[in-house]
């Protein structure tokens, strides 16, 4: 179906990692639809080249920011203002129908059947089920709708300062009018919801088709232990309701995404580090004379992988700020700026 596409958005190199896992998971389950990635200027050229290996189209778009600091401050998530950039997805009029998926989602089976749904089809939000969650939704690209959404954003704003509040107000009939536009929760299951109906998860969780890593801590923020093939850290954290999904994300990252990053020299440092560690351990084993080969192998295999990304100089970062292109969802996020200020004030 050349006139239909899955669409995602990456606003920086960190979210590109999520988009790559999403695209790889869609390919793994043999989607017959196109894959399209929207990116903003914060995405580096190297990461864009990697995206082009997975996605059929990679399209550069400008940043749309709600500028609604009061509502965003209320949410304590000021970086979400930039998510209004998502509205660019309605400009993709080369497609008759699309399914938008946030870069922090991942599919667990083929979901091409979503294209049988109409605009605006979405699953309920776990925090307020009369609102839909805008991480996964079916829509029809239209310049007219795009213009109406921009005008609506200017005149009415968004009750949460981000795309979800805007879209729920614009498509206000979703909760009451046409139940066929209510996607089952298995198409947008939150892996990190504070409230989770565990008996239902045990009964229906195996049918999950899309997992959504909601919250400020994303899968790529964790460190993966290559020895145990598990996430390092405190898995008893109450925010991590279903840790098995985190491990699934990392399985896909290691098997499908990491090789692409290595091909482009983006994670060369990790490979080099492993080789250096291997050489060091073997040297120590030879010099001490009593280390068994299994012990050496064990030591080398216990390597933690935390994806590295291209870094930018302070001058490049300053230039982006001056151009209004701060990395709100990455190094320039509110939390990171606050940490820096706290360091200076101590």
XYZ file of C-alpha atoms in Angstrom:
346
model
C 0.000 0.000 0.000
C 2.196 2.812 -1.332
C -0.340 5.508 -0.408
C -0.415 4.621 3.311
C 2.310 5.054 5.897
C 3.316 4.714 9.515
C 4.683 8.081 10.666
C 6.875 9.041 13.622
C 8.713 12.139 14.842
C 12.275 12.476 16.187
C 13.239 15.866 17.625
C 16.825 14.954 18.583
C 19.355 12.121 18.354
C 18.067 10.433 21.509
C 14.576 10.104 20.047
C 16.098 8.836 16.802
C 17.117 5.722 18.754
C 13.487 5.214 19.705
C 12.348 5.814 16.122
C 14.872 3.247 14.867
C 13.577 0.611 17.283
C 9.980 1.437 16.276
C 10.806 1.203 12.557
C 12.744 -2.028 13.061
C 9.858 -3.564 15.014
C 7.390 -2.627 12.253
C 9.698 -4.256 9.700
C 10.190 -7.305 11.908
C 6.437 -7.918 11.860
C 6.314 -7.447 8.082
C 4.222 -4.330 7.658
C 3.133 -3.740 4.061
C 2.942 0.043 4.585
C 5.561 2.734 4.065
C 7.608 4.074 6.978
C 8.048 7.844 7.328
C 10.113 9.749 9.891
C 9.741 13.476 10.515
C 12.878 15.066 12.000
C 13.762 18.529 13.302
C 17.070 20.397 12.787
C 18.384 19.059 16.118
C 18.885 15.620 14.528
C 22.500 15.182 13.393
C 23.400 14.303 9.811
C 24.866 10.966 10.898
C 21.693 9.896 12.677
C 19.620 11.036 9.705
C 21.643 8.703 7.478
C 20.918 5.819 9.836
C 17.191 6.661 9.774
C 17.297 6.478 5.972
C 18.392 2.842 6.276
C 15.153 1.956 8.083
C 12.556 4.480 6.877
C 11.323 4.960 3.311
C 11.134 8.734 3.796
C 12.965 11.014 6.238
C 11.548 14.543 6.127
C 12.980 17.646 7.805
C 10.355 19.878 9.452
C 10.480 23.096 11.459
C 9.864 23.172 15.199
C 6.392 24.240 16.300
C 6.364 25.256 19.955
C 3.192 26.019 21.885
C 4.949 28.722 23.887
C 2.433 27.908 26.608
C 4.836 28.106 29.531
C 2.098 28.393 32.178
C 0.393 25.119 31.272
C 3.680 23.334 30.650
C 5.011 24.468 34.012
C 1.810 23.154 35.572
C 2.638 19.747 34.109
C 6.295 20.060 35.179
C 7.127 18.887 31.672
C 8.134 22.080 29.808
C 9.913 20.093 27.110
C 6.558 18.845 25.780
C 5.841 22.187 24.110
C 7.926 21.087 21.161
C 5.633 18.116 20.575
C 3.252 20.425 18.728
C 5.712 19.782 15.894
C 3.710 16.582 15.529
C 1.072 18.581 13.639
C 3.342 18.492 10.582
C 2.164 14.914 10.050
C -1.054 16.289 8.490
C 1.072 17.802 5.699
C 1.993 14.356 4.321
C -0.642 14.520 1.588
C 1.265 12.058 -0.596
C -0.502 9.487 1.603
C -4.255 8.861 1.775
C -4.126 7.561 5.352
C -1.475 7.307 8.054
C -0.919 5.901 11.526
C 1.124 8.221 13.696
C 3.245 6.564 16.396
C 5.435 8.325 18.956
C 9.140 7.450 18.856
C 8.813 5.895 22.326
C 6.443 3.186 21.090
C 7.239 -0.306 19.806
C 5.082 -2.889 18.064
C 4.837 -6.494 19.260
C 2.899 -7.818 16.261
C 1.650 -6.726 12.855
C -0.819 -3.820 13.209
C -1.619 -3.068 9.556
C -5.293 -3.539 10.394
C -5.253 -0.048 11.939
C -5.476 1.381 8.422
C -9.044 0.112 8.277
C -9.937 2.728 10.925
C -10.920 6.325 10.236
C -9.690 9.689 11.521
C -9.299 10.263 14.413
C -8.982 6.764 15.901
C -6.952 6.365 19.084
C -6.806 4.458 22.375
C -7.891 5.964 25.723
C -5.261 7.634 27.864
C -4.517 5.648 31.058
C -4.598 8.835 33.128
C -7.963 10.138 31.878
C -9.807 7.612 29.692
C -12.252 10.189 28.287
C -9.202 11.599 26.506
C -7.341 9.649 23.864
C -3.592 9.203 24.100
C -1.916 10.908 21.140
C 0.998 8.472 21.036
C -0.809 6.285 18.483
C -3.591 7.514 16.204
C -5.056 6.974 12.744
C -5.536 10.097 10.619
C -5.941 11.402 7.071
C -3.303 13.908 5.903
C -4.907 17.167 4.803
C -3.535 20.690 4.357
C -6.974 21.990 5.340
C -6.905 20.061 8.636
C -3.306 21.156 9.237
C -4.269 24.811 8.782
C -7.306 24.412 11.043
C -5.164 22.804 13.759
C -2.616 25.638 13.627
C -5.367 28.246 13.801
C -7.036 26.376 16.655
C -3.716 26.202 18.527
C -3.245 29.958 18.107
C -6.772 30.899 19.181
C -7.574 28.249 21.809
C -4.206 26.903 22.899
C -3.954 23.504 24.557
C -5.222 22.570 27.997
C -1.957 20.720 28.711
C 0.302 22.898 26.585
C 1.146 19.973 24.315
C -0.233 18.086 21.336
C -2.498 15.740 23.326
C -4.514 18.564 24.873
C -4.844 20.328 21.535
C -5.859 17.226 19.574
C -8.394 16.126 22.186
C -10.075 19.527 22.089
C -9.989 19.695 18.284
C -11.350 16.141 17.904
C -13.676 16.649 20.865
C -16.302 14.136 19.716
C -13.934 11.174 20.197
C -15.171 10.351 23.704
C -18.887 10.243 22.921
C -19.790 10.089 19.243
C -18.315 7.123 17.378
C -17.041 4.195 19.421
C -15.494 2.617 16.318
C -12.792 5.267 16.672
C -11.853 3.948 20.126
C -8.849 1.694 19.636
C -8.493 -1.144 22.140
C -5.899 -0.418 24.826
C -3.667 -3.178 23.418
C -2.752 -0.710 20.617
C -1.261 1.759 23.098
C -0.414 -0.014 26.346
C 1.507 2.104 28.821
C 4.514 0.250 30.217
C 5.150 2.813 32.951
C 1.714 3.896 34.128
C 1.538 4.813 37.823
C -1.806 3.032 37.973
C -1.945 -0.379 36.354
C -4.818 -2.844 36.485
C -2.572 -5.873 36.997
C -5.331 -8.538 36.944
C -6.386 -7.260 33.513
C -2.772 -7.195 32.359
C -2.385 -10.833 33.409
C -5.594 -11.726 31.540
C -5.071 -9.664 28.367
C -1.428 -8.512 28.375
C -0.328 -11.309 26.075
C -2.497 -9.719 23.357
C -0.576 -6.424 23.490
C 0.217 -5.091 20.022
C 1.858 -1.741 20.854
C 3.735 -0.787 24.010
C 4.218 2.906 24.843
C 7.056 4.009 27.118
C 5.300 6.977 28.712
C 7.076 9.278 31.142
C 10.314 11.224 31.179
C 12.603 8.157 31.482
C 12.844 6.395 28.131
C 14.276 2.939 27.307
C 17.436 4.501 25.870
C 18.098 6.249 29.219
C 18.804 2.882 30.868
C 21.999 0.840 30.658
C 21.889 -2.661 29.222
C 23.930 -5.494 30.716
C 25.184 -7.674 27.854
C 26.013 -10.547 30.228
C 22.566 -10.966 31.740
C 20.736 -9.487 28.738
C 18.798 -7.352 31.174
C 18.463 -3.689 32.072
C 20.831 -2.601 34.826
C 19.460 -0.716 37.800
C 16.514 -0.933 40.143
C 13.807 -2.969 38.471
C 11.674 -2.581 41.608
C 11.126 1.093 40.742
C 7.321 1.576 40.977
C 7.392 3.515 37.694
C 8.565 0.378 35.885
C 5.369 -1.644 35.976
C 6.259 -4.046 33.157
C 10.082 -4.388 32.928
C 9.767 -7.152 30.350
C 8.901 -4.504 27.749
C 12.128 -2.624 28.486
C 14.078 -5.796 27.796
C 12.162 -6.317 24.546
C 13.074 -2.780 23.438
C 16.737 -3.434 24.164
C 16.663 -6.802 22.403
C 15.537 -4.996 19.244
C 18.062 -2.212 19.759
C 20.984 -4.637 20.150
C 20.007 -6.923 17.263
C 18.735 -4.420 14.667
C 19.806 -0.863 15.528
C 23.275 -1.215 17.049
C 24.752 -2.788 13.869
C 23.508 0.189 11.835
C 25.069 2.644 14.285
C 28.336 0.701 14.158
C 28.326 0.846 10.343
C 28.218 4.644 10.558
C 30.884 4.836 13.269
C 28.446 6.219 15.847
C 29.099 3.545 18.487
C 32.673 2.775 17.519
C 33.745 3.893 20.976
C 31.762 1.068 22.596
C 33.312 -1.605 20.366
C 36.770 -0.157 20.954
C 36.138 -0.129 24.697
C 35.154 -3.785 24.663
C 38.258 -4.734 22.652
C 40.509 -2.756 24.995
C 38.908 -4.448 27.995
C 39.391 -7.837 26.356
C 43.084 -7.131 25.747
C 43.577 -5.853 29.288
C 41.939 -8.898 30.881
C 43.941 -11.298 28.711
C 47.156 -9.496 29.632
C 46.292 -9.745 33.321
C 45.381 -13.406 32.939
C 48.725 -14.141 31.273
C 50.708 -12.229 33.894
C 48.975 -13.766 36.929
C 49.106 -17.279 35.504
C 46.243 -18.696 37.544
C 43.187 -17.106 35.853
C 41.098 -19.636 33.993
C 39.935 -18.876 30.442
C 36.289 -19.006 31.574
C 36.994 -16.278 34.130
C 38.545 -14.091 31.445
C 35.586 -14.648 29.134
C 33.172 -13.873 31.958
C 34.937 -10.603 32.730
C 34.962 -9.504 29.098
C 31.343 -10.484 28.481
C 30.126 -8.345 31.378
C 30.009 -5.100 29.415
C 27.336 -2.473 29.914
C 26.026 -0.800 26.773
C 24.762 2.757 26.989
C 24.310 4.130 23.452
C 26.684 6.948 22.537
C 25.662 9.708 20.176
C 27.459 12.350 18.107
C 28.363 15.240 20.356
C 28.200 18.910 19.400
C 30.595 21.629 20.469
C 29.606 24.386 22.864
C 29.680 26.817 19.929
C 27.285 24.641 17.905
C 24.986 24.344 20.908
C 25.087 28.133 21.461
C 24.244 28.688 17.787
C 21.222 26.381 18.058
C 19.964 28.294 21.101
C 20.337 31.606 19.251
C 18.338 30.162 16.344
C 15.569 29.039 18.705
C 16.504 25.375 18.211
C 17.332 24.330 21.777
C 17.223 20.572 22.379
C 14.222 20.760 24.726
C 13.816 16.992 24.933
C 17.508 16.162 25.367
C 20.510 17.992 26.802
C 18.556 21.260 27.057
C 15.589 19.751 28.897
C 14.235 21.483 31.982
C 15.590 18.734 34.258
C 19.124 19.027 32.862
C 19.128 22.830 33.095
C 17.855 22.613 36.690
C 20.637 20.156 37.607
C 23.223 22.542 36.167
C 21.778 25.472 38.115
C 21.662 23.428 41.323
C 25.360 22.574 40.842
C 26.284 26.248 40.550
C 24.168 27.249 43.521
C 25.601 24.652 45.907
